[in-house]
């Protein structure tokens, strides 16, 4: 006779159970140690434990007291299954069915964990990629609408210079740098004492009057424009807008009503912040744009040197939102050495006249 090692639980037994030996004999379950005998027909099989790895044989005594027998370990459970009378087999099928339940429990836990991990990855590590993906879904026409609304807002605030020799010069240089672009560029000068220039989504470039006053020639202006254009071409401005305005505002823009957010954007654009990587990219691609337009790229170096001098005083907006100027100078100098451009020439403009046109306004 094969005995089953088990723990017996009963109303008068200790809560941790009592170690017993049990076996099936004909249609009875015999608890050897306790001299108990139960009709198999009175047994109710249940499965328990967190992982559903415990089997219980339950019954009620003649006076209604509750009993439960728990086979000690896996091989004892197997002994119950192997030696139980046929009448108990349908109930013991629960034991085999439990693996499905375990899979479900662990499957659900795994799914919840995976969801949490994915969310964190998306929001944190993949955040930039998520924004890039959203930006790619926005058509150029919508992006241009965004830029135009902000430009309208700037116009309504006054101080924009949109005619005269200075703007003509900016437009002429800008056109050289944006040949073949998918954007319809608009170039404006804003009367402002801070040394700044910024790019709106969709092809609007705003140059502060102070930048033209500080630049020593047209090549330096071209260097700044070449850089700003890349923020538009690479959609840095669009991504930054999505980032700072939030996704709800983006939805408004996507639906088509851009006027609601234009006012907010107009005030944020001047102080738009780009990461060091994006600034480096704009410098590198800006340099390539100057070469393609046959404009001598030295203006990048000399204008950055002017900026470095300015940094010693109060750092102007354009400087503070751009990476360490001295390092940028070094990078550009390396590019110039690596990629000499014999056909590149300095731009010929009457720069004094351009600067005078700004002061006169
Ligand atoms: Zn920049």
mmCIF file of C-alpha atoms and ligand atoms in Angstrom:
data_model
loop_
_atom_site.group_PDB
_atom_site.id
_atom_site.type_symbol
_atom_site.label_atom_id
_atom_site.label_comp_id
_atom_site.label_asym_id
_atom_site.label_seq_id
_atom_site.Cartn_x
_atom_site.Cartn_y
_atom_site.Cartn_z
ATOM 1 C CA UNK A 1 0.000 0.000 0.000
ATOM 2 C CA UNK A 2 1.320 3.400 -0.972
ATOM 3 C CA UNK A 3 0.969 6.107 1.666
ATOM 4 C CA UNK A 4 0.563 9.806 1.081
ATOM 5 C CA UNK A 5 2.408 12.206 3.343
ATOM 6 C CA UNK A 6 0.140 15.139 4.124
ATOM 7 C CA UNK A 7 -0.827 17.935 6.493
ATOM 8 C CA UNK A 8 -4.224 17.605 8.128
ATOM 9 C CA UNK A 9 -6.226 20.716 9.095
ATOM 10 C CA UNK A 10 -9.222 20.545 11.402
ATOM 11 C CA UNK A 11 -11.169 22.673 13.854
ATOM 12 C CA UNK A 12 -9.337 21.216 16.848
ATOM 13 C CA UNK A 13 -5.928 20.916 15.190
ATOM 14 C CA UNK A 14 -3.124 23.551 15.210
ATOM 15 C CA UNK A 15 -3.489 26.179 12.419
ATOM 16 C CA UNK A 16 -0.222 25.054 10.771
ATOM 17 C CA UNK A 17 -1.688 21.545 10.356
ATOM 18 C CA UNK A 18 -0.617 18.132 11.654
ATOM 19 C CA UNK A 19 1.679 15.769 9.763
ATOM 20 C CA UNK A 20 -0.141 12.565 8.892
ATOM 21 C CA UNK A 21 0.034 9.524 6.622
ATOM 22 C CA UNK A 22 -2.994 8.727 4.446
ATOM 23 C CA UNK A 23 -4.059 6.253 1.778
ATOM 24 C CA UNK A 24 -7.068 5.196 -0.242
ATOM 25 C CA UNK A 25 -8.718 1.890 0.549
ATOM 26 C CA UNK A 26 -11.608 0.880 -1.702
ATOM 27 C CA UNK A 27 -14.005 3.858 -1.498
ATOM 28 C CA UNK A 28 -12.549 5.359 1.603
ATOM 29 C CA UNK A 29 -9.740 7.736 2.453
ATOM 30 C CA UNK A 30 -7.916 6.532 5.549
ATOM 31 C CA UNK A 31 -5.877 8.941 7.712
ATOM 32 C CA UNK A 32 -3.631 6.371 9.258
ATOM 33 C CA UNK A 33 -2.106 8.416 12.065
ATOM 34 C CA UNK A 34 -5.408 9.871 13.312
ATOM 35 C CA UNK A 35 -7.528 6.785 12.835
ATOM 36 C CA UNK A 36 -9.936 8.705 10.582
ATOM 37 C CA UNK A 37 -11.835 7.193 7.682
ATOM 38 C CA UNK A 38 -13.825 9.269 5.142
ATOM 39 C CA UNK A 39 -16.134 8.216 2.297
ATOM 40 C CA UNK A 40 -14.515 9.310 -0.995
ATOM 41 C CA UNK A 41 -17.997 10.470 -2.073
ATOM 42 C CA UNK A 42 -17.862 13.076 0.727
ATOM 43 C CA UNK A 43 -14.563 14.584 -0.508
ATOM 44 C CA UNK A 44 -14.429 17.953 -2.248
ATOM 45 C CA UNK A 45 -11.209 18.671 -4.159
ATOM 46 C CA UNK A 46 -9.850 22.241 -4.272
ATOM 47 C CA UNK A 47 -6.697 23.876 -5.582
ATOM 48 C CA UNK A 48 -4.996 26.741 -3.701
ATOM 49 C CA UNK A 49 -1.810 28.684 -3.103
ATOM 50 C CA UNK A 50 -0.568 31.793 -4.943
ATOM 51 C CA UNK A 51 0.722 29.774 -7.862
ATOM 52 C CA UNK A 52 -2.071 27.208 -7.549
ATOM 53 C CA UNK A 53 0.449 24.583 -6.521
ATOM 54 C CA UNK A 54 -1.451 23.197 -3.534
ATOM 55 C CA UNK A 55 -4.113 20.451 -3.615
ATOM 56 C CA UNK A 56 -6.721 20.058 -0.877
ATOM 57 C CA UNK A 57 -9.119 17.241 -0.101
ATOM 58 C CA UNK A 58 -11.930 18.726 2.009
ATOM 59 C CA UNK A 59 -14.808 17.153 3.901
ATOM 60 C CA UNK A 60 -17.222 17.734 6.781
ATOM 61 C CA UNK A 61 -17.321 15.531 9.846
ATOM 62 C CA UNK A 62 -20.494 13.988 11.300
ATOM 63 C CA UNK A 63 -20.991 17.006 13.603
ATOM 64 C CA UNK A 64 -20.300 19.538 10.830
ATOM 65 C CA UNK A 65 -16.639 20.143 11.698
ATOM 66 C CA UNK A 66 -14.412 20.982 8.744
ATOM 67 C CA UNK A 67 -11.406 18.946 7.671
ATOM 68 C CA UNK A 68 -8.811 19.433 4.950
ATOM 69 C CA UNK A 69 -5.953 17.233 3.866
ATOM 70 C CA UNK A 70 -3.061 18.787 1.945
ATOM 71 C CA UNK A 71 -0.579 16.361 0.318
ATOM 72 C CA UNK A 72 2.905 17.380 1.468
ATOM 73 C CA UNK A 73 4.774 17.901 -1.794
ATOM 74 C CA UNK A 74 4.584 17.235 -5.535
ATOM 75 C CA UNK A 75 5.178 13.498 -5.343
ATOM 76 C CA UNK A 76 2.437 13.148 -2.690
ATOM 77 C CA UNK A 77 0.008 14.975 -4.974
ATOM 78 C CA UNK A 78 0.961 12.580 -7.741
ATOM 79 C CA UNK A 79 0.307 9.696 -5.339
ATOM 80 C CA UNK A 80 -3.224 11.024 -4.668
ATOM 81 C CA UNK A 81 -3.902 11.269 -8.405
ATOM 82 C CA UNK A 82 -2.488 7.795 -9.053
ATOM 83 C CA UNK A 83 -4.208 5.927 -6.229
ATOM 84 C CA UNK A 84 -7.569 7.752 -5.858
ATOM 85 C CA UNK A 85 -10.676 5.749 -6.810
ATOM 86 C CA UNK A 86 -12.228 6.465 -10.225
ATOM 87 C CA UNK A 87 -15.121 8.375 -8.659
ATOM 88 C CA UNK A 88 -12.724 11.097 -7.527
ATOM 89 C CA UNK A 89 -11.006 11.489 -10.925
ATOM 90 C CA UNK A 90 -13.407 14.112 -12.363
ATOM 91 C CA UNK A 91 -12.708 16.382 -9.372
ATOM 92 C CA UNK A 92 -8.955 15.790 -9.609
ATOM 93 C CA UNK A 93 -9.063 17.118 -13.193
ATOM 94 C CA UNK A 94 -8.962 20.551 -11.500
ATOM 95 C CA UNK A 95 -5.312 19.895 -10.743
ATOM 96 C CA UNK A 96 -4.489 19.550 -14.437
ATOM 97 C CA UNK A 97 -6.643 22.505 -15.384
ATOM 98 C CA UNK A 98 -4.768 24.733 -12.971
ATOM 99 C CA UNK A 99 -1.724 25.153 -15.303
ATOM 100 C CA UNK A 100 -3.985 27.190 -17.591
ATOM 101 C CA UNK A 101 -4.817 29.404 -14.631
ATOM 102 C CA UNK A 102 -1.130 29.824 -13.710
ATOM 103 C CA UNK A 103 -0.350 30.843 -17.278
ATOM 104 C CA UNK A 104 -3.163 33.404 -17.160
ATOM 105 C CA UNK A 105 -1.961 34.876 -13.861
ATOM 106 C CA UNK A 106 1.646 35.163 -14.950
ATOM 107 C CA UNK A 107 0.610 36.280 -18.429
ATOM 108 C CA UNK A 108 -1.374 39.164 -16.929
ATOM 109 C CA UNK A 109 1.493 40.151 -14.612
ATOM 110 C CA UNK A 110 3.958 40.045 -17.526
ATOM 111 C CA UNK A 111 1.635 42.171 -19.668
ATOM 112 C CA UNK A 112 1.283 44.816 -16.932
ATOM 113 C CA UNK A 113 5.054 44.915 -16.399
ATOM 114 C CA UNK A 114 5.725 45.156 -20.133
ATOM 115 C CA UNK A 115 3.217 48.005 -20.420
ATOM 116 C CA UNK A 116 4.902 49.930 -17.568
ATOM 117 C CA UNK A 117 8.369 49.422 -19.032
ATOM 118 C CA UNK A 118 7.200 50.464 -22.509
ATOM 119 C CA UNK A 119 5.511 53.588 -21.168
ATOM 120 C CA UNK A 120 8.633 54.667 -19.306
ATOM 121 C CA UNK A 121 10.790 53.987 -22.373
ATOM 122 C CA UNK A 122 8.431 55.921 -24.603
ATOM 123 C CA UNK A 123 8.198 58.893 -22.267
ATOM 124 C CA UNK A 124 11.823 59.042 -21.326
ATOM 125 C CA UNK A 125 14.386 57.291 -23.487
ATOM 126 C CA UNK A 126 12.264 57.389 -26.645
ATOM 127 C CA UNK A 127 10.676 60.788 -25.995
ATOM 128 C CA UNK A 128 12.642 62.530 -28.740
ATOM 129 C CA UNK A 129 11.763 59.800 -31.204
ATOM 130 C CA UNK A 130 8.086 60.076 -30.305
ATOM 131 C CA UNK A 131 8.176 63.825 -30.995
ATOM 132 C CA UNK A 132 10.048 63.254 -34.273
ATOM 133 C CA UNK A 133 7.403 60.763 -35.313
ATOM 134 C CA UNK A 134 4.593 63.220 -34.550
ATOM 135 C CA UNK A 135 6.449 65.995 -36.415
ATOM 136 C CA UNK A 136 6.747 63.780 -39.480
ATOM 137 C CA UNK A 137 2.964 63.354 -39.531
ATOM 138 C CA UNK A 138 2.425 67.115 -39.863
ATOM 139 C CA UNK A 139 2.252 68.266 -43.512
ATOM 140 C CA UNK A 140 4.443 71.177 -44.629
ATOM 141 C CA UNK A 141 1.271 73.190 -45.375
ATOM 142 C CA UNK A 142 0.172 72.965 -41.713
ATOM 143 C CA UNK A 143 3.680 73.822 -40.563
ATOM 144 C CA UNK A 144 3.623 76.904 -42.808
ATOM 145 C CA UNK A 145 0.246 77.864 -41.358
ATOM 146 C CA UNK A 146 1.798 77.724 -37.872
ATOM 147 C CA UNK A 147 4.702 79.959 -38.940
ATOM 148 C CA UNK A 148 2.392 82.435 -40.671
ATOM 149 C CA UNK A 149 0.143 82.772 -37.617
ATOM 150 C CA UNK A 150 3.119 83.577 -35.420
ATOM 151 C CA UNK A 151 4.387 86.053 -38.023
ATOM 152 C CA UNK A 152 0.936 87.734 -38.023
ATOM 153 C CA UNK A 153 1.134 87.934 -34.240
ATOM 154 C CA UNK A 154 4.602 89.541 -34.438
ATOM 155 C CA UNK A 155 3.298 92.009 -37.061
ATOM 156 C CA UNK A 156 0.415 93.025 -34.791
ATOM 157 C CA UNK A 157 2.901 93.760 -32.000
ATOM 158 C CA UNK A 158 4.834 96.167 -34.260
ATOM 159 C CA UNK A 159 8.565 96.697 -34.764
ATOM 160 C CA UNK A 160 8.952 94.505 -37.846
ATOM 161 C CA UNK A 161 11.027 95.821 -40.763
ATOM 162 C CA UNK A 162 9.738 94.277 -43.984
ATOM 163 C CA UNK A 163 10.976 96.684 -46.638
ATOM 164 C CA UNK A 164 14.144 98.601 -47.432
ATOM 165 C CA UNK A 165 17.712 97.678 -48.285
ATOM 166 C CA UNK A 166 18.373 95.695 -45.085
ATOM 167 C CA UNK A 167 15.479 93.266 -45.576
ATOM 168 C CA UNK A 168 16.291 93.038 -49.304
ATOM 169 C CA UNK A 169 19.828 91.993 -48.386
ATOM 170 C CA UNK A 170 18.549 89.361 -45.933
ATOM 171 C CA UNK A 171 16.114 88.058 -48.572
ATOM 172 C CA UNK A 172 18.779 87.912 -51.275
ATOM 173 C CA UNK A 173 21.262 86.008 -49.104
ATOM 174 C CA UNK A 174 18.463 83.795 -47.769
ATOM 175 C CA UNK A 175 17.349 82.859 -51.294
ATOM 176 C CA UNK A 176 20.890 81.686 -52.121
ATOM 177 C CA UNK A 177 20.875 79.438 -49.045
ATOM 178 C CA UNK A 178 17.452 77.856 -49.590
ATOM 179 C CA UNK A 179 17.499 76.985 -53.292
ATOM 180 C CA UNK A 180 15.327 73.915 -53.975
ATOM 181 C CA UNK A 181 13.779 73.856 -50.487
ATOM 182 C CA UNK A 182 10.244 72.550 -49.928
ATOM 183 C CA UNK A 183 9.481 75.654 -47.839
ATOM 184 C CA UNK A 184 8.443 79.124 -49.028
ATOM 185 C CA UNK A 185 10.788 81.247 -46.958
ATOM 186 C CA UNK A 186 9.890 84.615 -45.461
ATOM 187 C CA UNK A 187 12.586 86.890 -44.029
ATOM 188 C CA UNK A 188 11.911 89.721 -41.598
ATOM 189 C CA UNK A 189 13.912 92.001 -39.315
ATOM 190 C CA UNK A 190 12.606 92.793 -35.856
ATOM 191 C CA UNK A 191 13.685 95.969 -34.069
ATOM 192 C CA UNK A 192 15.240 94.516 -30.941
ATOM 193 C CA UNK A 193 18.377 95.323 -28.940
ATOM 194 C CA UNK A 194 19.220 91.664 -28.220
ATOM 195 C CA UNK A 195 21.734 89.876 -30.437
ATOM 196 C CA UNK A 196 19.336 87.233 -31.709
ATOM 197 C CA UNK A 197 17.861 85.479 -34.727
ATOM 198 C CA UNK A 198 15.300 82.693 -34.724
ATOM 199 C CA UNK A 199 13.449 80.357 -37.041
ATOM 200 C CA UNK A 200 9.703 79.687 -36.934
ATOM 201 C CA UNK A 201 8.251 76.398 -38.185
ATOM 202 C CA UNK A 202 7.377 76.439 -41.874
ATOM 203 C CA UNK A 203 10.074 78.821 -43.160
ATOM 204 C CA UNK A 204 9.915 82.153 -41.327
ATOM 205 C CA UNK A 205 13.298 83.581 -40.275
ATOM 206 C CA UNK A 206 13.374 86.556 -37.903
ATOM 207 C CA UNK A 207 16.604 88.558 -37.510
ATOM 208 C CA UNK A 208 16.930 91.075 -34.678
ATOM 209 C CA UNK A 209 18.189 94.513 -35.716
ATOM 210 C CA UNK A 210 20.996 94.278 -33.127
ATOM 211 C CA UNK A 211 22.433 91.289 -34.986
ATOM 212 C CA UNK A 212 22.831 93.331 -38.164
ATOM 213 C CA UNK A 213 24.399 96.177 -36.165
ATOM 214 C CA UNK A 214 26.929 93.795 -34.574
ATOM 215 C CA UNK A 215 27.801 91.777 -37.693
ATOM 216 C CA UNK A 216 30.821 93.242 -39.469
ATOM 217 C CA UNK A 217 29.856 92.147 -42.996
ATOM 218 C CA UNK A 218 27.280 90.282 -45.115
ATOM 219 C CA UNK A 219 29.215 87.007 -44.764
ATOM 220 C CA UNK A 220 28.526 86.992 -41.029
ATOM 221 C CA UNK A 221 24.821 87.573 -41.630
ATOM 222 C CA UNK A 222 24.899 84.715 -44.178
ATOM 223 C CA UNK A 223 26.486 82.448 -41.536
ATOM 224 C CA UNK A 224 23.657 83.148 -39.077
ATOM 225 C CA UNK A 225 20.971 82.683 -41.759
ATOM 226 C CA UNK A 226 22.558 79.408 -42.930
ATOM 227 C CA UNK A 227 22.384 78.138 -39.347
ATOM 228 C CA UNK A 228 18.778 79.249 -38.729
ATOM 229 C CA UNK A 229 17.602 77.765 -42.037
ATOM 230 C CA UNK A 230 18.738 74.329 -40.831
ATOM 231 C CA UNK A 231 16.477 74.620 -37.769
ATOM 232 C CA UNK A 232 13.605 74.842 -40.261
ATOM 233 C CA UNK A 233 14.854 72.295 -42.818
ATOM 234 C CA UNK A 234 15.513 69.700 -40.085
ATOM 235 C CA UNK A 235 12.202 70.635 -38.430
ATOM 236 C CA UNK A 236 13.944 71.475 -35.136
ATOM 237 C CA UNK A 237 11.609 74.453 -34.681
ATOM 238 C CA UNK A 238 8.534 72.331 -35.295
ATOM 239 C CA UNK A 239 9.685 69.655 -32.828
ATOM 240 C CA UNK A 240 10.558 72.266 -30.224
ATOM 241 C CA UNK A 241 7.111 73.806 -30.678
ATOM 242 C CA UNK A 242 5.419 70.433 -30.188
ATOM 243 C CA UNK A 243 7.547 69.910 -27.110
ATOM 244 C CA UNK A 244 6.889 73.268 -25.487
ATOM 245 C CA UNK A 245 3.260 73.769 -26.421
ATOM 246 C CA UNK A 246 2.204 70.309 -25.405
ATOM 247 C CA UNK A 247 0.267 67.704 -27.287
ATOM 248 C CA UNK A 248 -3.148 69.196 -26.694
ATOM 249 C CA UNK A 249 -2.118 72.401 -28.460
ATOM 250 C CA UNK A 250 -0.617 70.284 -31.213
ATOM 251 C CA UNK A 251 -3.989 68.668 -31.732
ATOM 252 C CA UNK A 252 -5.540 72.116 -32.151
ATOM 253 C CA UNK A 253 -2.892 72.942 -34.736
ATOM 254 C CA UNK A 254 -3.429 69.650 -36.557
ATOM 255 C CA UNK A 255 -7.168 70.212 -36.692
ATOM 256 C CA UNK A 256 -6.392 73.510 -38.373
ATOM 257 C CA UNK A 257 -7.169 76.285 -35.885
ATOM 258 C CA UNK A 258 -3.710 77.692 -35.314
ATOM 259 C CA UNK A 259 -4.711 81.176 -34.179
ATOM 260 C CA UNK A 260 -5.396 79.993 -30.624
ATOM 261 C CA UNK A 261 -1.802 79.006 -30.006
ATOM 262 C CA UNK A 262 -0.115 81.605 -32.237
ATOM 263 C CA UNK A 263 -0.015 84.247 -29.502
ATOM 264 C CA UNK A 264 1.677 81.867 -27.078
ATOM 265 C CA UNK A 265 4.115 80.747 -29.752
ATOM 266 C CA UNK A 266 5.069 84.301 -30.698
ATOM 267 C CA UNK A 267 6.465 84.878 -27.227
ATOM 268 C CA UNK A 268 8.198 81.532 -26.918
ATOM 269 C CA UNK A 269 9.938 81.522 -30.301
ATOM 270 C CA UNK A 270 12.590 84.109 -29.489
ATOM 271 C CA UNK A 271 13.852 82.054 -26.576
ATOM 272 C CA UNK A 272 13.447 78.654 -28.189
ATOM 273 C CA UNK A 273 15.977 76.254 -26.789
ATOM 274 C CA UNK A 274 17.667 73.532 -28.835
ATOM 275 C CA UNK A 275 19.842 70.739 -27.537
ATOM 276 C CA UNK A 276 23.591 70.844 -28.081
ATOM 277 C CA UNK A 277 23.258 68.072 -30.693
ATOM 278 C CA UNK A 278 20.708 70.029 -32.729
ATOM 279 C CA UNK A 279 22.864 73.177 -32.589
ATOM 280 C CA UNK A 280 25.875 71.200 -33.809
ATOM 281 C CA UNK A 281 23.757 69.765 -36.605
ATOM 282 C CA UNK A 282 22.567 73.248 -37.632
ATOM 283 C CA UNK A 283 26.199 74.470 -37.647
ATOM 284 C CA UNK A 284 27.413 71.522 -39.720
ATOM 285 C CA UNK A 285 24.566 71.623 -42.276
ATOM 286 C CA UNK A 286 24.679 75.438 -42.296
ATOM 287 C CA UNK A 287 28.346 75.213 -43.251
ATOM 288 C CA UNK A 288 27.414 72.851 -46.133
ATOM 289 C CA UNK A 289 24.684 75.272 -47.279
ATOM 290 C CA UNK A 290 27.220 78.137 -47.437
ATOM 291 C CA UNK A 291 29.585 75.979 -49.524
ATOM 292 C CA UNK A 292 26.740 74.967 -51.877
ATOM 293 C CA UNK A 293 25.857 78.653 -52.342
ATOM 294 C CA UNK A 294 29.550 79.457 -52.998
ATOM 295 C CA UNK A 295 29.611 81.803 -49.998
ATOM 296 C CA UNK A 296 32.879 81.923 -48.069
ATOM 297 C CA UNK A 297 32.111 80.212 -44.717
ATOM 298 C CA UNK A 298 34.636 82.313 -42.725
ATOM 299 C CA UNK A 299 31.746 84.482 -41.521
ATOM 300 C CA UNK A 300 30.756 81.662 -39.165
ATOM 301 C CA UNK A 301 34.104 81.885 -37.392
ATOM 302 C CA UNK A 302 34.323 85.682 -37.242
ATOM 303 C CA UNK A 303 30.717 86.106 -36.083
ATOM 304 C CA UNK A 304 31.173 83.472 -33.368
ATOM 305 C CA UNK A 305 34.268 85.398 -32.259
ATOM 306 C CA UNK A 306 32.133 88.535 -31.914
ATOM 307 C CA UNK A 307 29.638 86.482 -29.923
ATOM 308 C CA UNK A 308 32.406 85.150 -27.661
ATOM 309 C CA UNK A 309 33.369 88.752 -26.851
ATOM 310 C CA UNK A 310 29.730 89.601 -26.086
ATOM 311 C CA UNK A 311 29.520 86.608 -23.754
ATOM 312 C CA UNK A 312 31.996 88.246 -21.433
ATOM 313 C CA UNK A 313 29.399 90.891 -20.712
ATOM 314 C CA UNK A 314 25.732 90.041 -20.324
ATOM 315 C CA UNK A 315 25.190 86.907 -22.383
ATOM 316 C CA UNK A 316 22.700 87.845 -25.129
ATOM 317 C CA UNK A 317 19.810 85.546 -25.950
ATOM 318 C CA UNK A 318 21.299 84.081 -29.105
ATOM 319 C CA UNK A 319 24.463 83.136 -27.233
ATOM 320 C CA UNK A 320 22.848 81.712 -24.122
ATOM 321 C CA UNK A 321 20.604 79.427 -26.143
ATOM 322 C CA UNK A 322 23.523 78.187 -28.219
ATOM 323 C CA UNK A 323 26.336 75.835 -27.162
ATOM 324 C CA UNK A 324 29.715 76.959 -25.938
ATOM 325 C CA UNK A 325 30.869 79.417 -28.578
ATOM 326 C CA UNK A 326 34.599 78.700 -28.410
ATOM 327 C CA UNK A 327 33.982 75.022 -29.084
ATOM 328 C CA UNK A 328 31.772 75.864 -32.056
ATOM 329 C CA UNK A 329 34.533 78.079 -33.482
ATOM 330 C CA UNK A 330 36.969 75.161 -33.258
ATOM 331 C CA UNK A 331 34.537 72.775 -34.972
ATOM 332 C CA UNK A 332 33.902 75.200 -37.844
ATOM 333 C CA UNK A 333 37.641 75.861 -38.297
ATOM 334 C CA UNK A 334 38.206 72.102 -38.618
ATOM 335 C CA UNK A 335 35.424 71.889 -41.222
ATOM 336 C CA UNK A 336 36.977 74.752 -43.231
ATOM 337 C CA UNK A 337 40.386 73.024 -43.190
ATOM 338 C CA UNK A 338 38.905 69.653 -44.185
ATOM 339 C CA UNK A 339 36.716 71.055 -46.936
ATOM 340 C CA UNK A 340 38.372 73.955 -48.714
ATOM 341 C CA UNK A 341 36.120 75.749 -51.233
ATOM 342 C CA UNK A 342 38.079 77.503 -54.013
ATOM 343 C CA UNK A 343 34.959 78.819 -55.822
ATOM 344 C CA UNK A 344 33.574 80.297 -52.579
ATOM 345 C CA UNK A 345 33.716 84.103 -52.517
ATOM 346 C CA UNK A 346 32.912 86.794 -49.963
ATOM 347 C CA UNK A 347 29.482 88.361 -50.505
ATOM 348 C CA UNK A 348 29.551 91.829 -52.026
ATOM 349 C CA UNK A 349 27.033 94.150 -50.352
ATOM 350 C CA UNK A 350 27.295 97.752 -49.230
ATOM 351 C CA UNK A 351 27.246 96.689 -45.582
ATOM 352 C CA UNK A 352 27.514 100.203 -44.160
ATOM 353 C CA UNK A 353 24.356 101.128 -46.077
ATOM 354 C CA UNK A 354 22.559 98.019 -44.757
ATOM 355 C CA UNK A 355 23.445 98.950 -41.164
ATOM 356 C CA UNK A 356 22.425 102.573 -41.710
ATOM 357 C CA UNK A 357 19.013 101.411 -42.982
ATOM 358 C CA UNK A 358 18.494 99.600 -39.662
ATOM 359 C CA UNK A 359 19.532 102.546 -37.493
ATOM 360 C CA UNK A 360 17.277 104.882 -39.491
ATOM 361 C CA UNK A 361 14.186 102.789 -38.618
HETATM 362 ZN ZN1 LIG B 1 20.591 77.527 -33.370
#
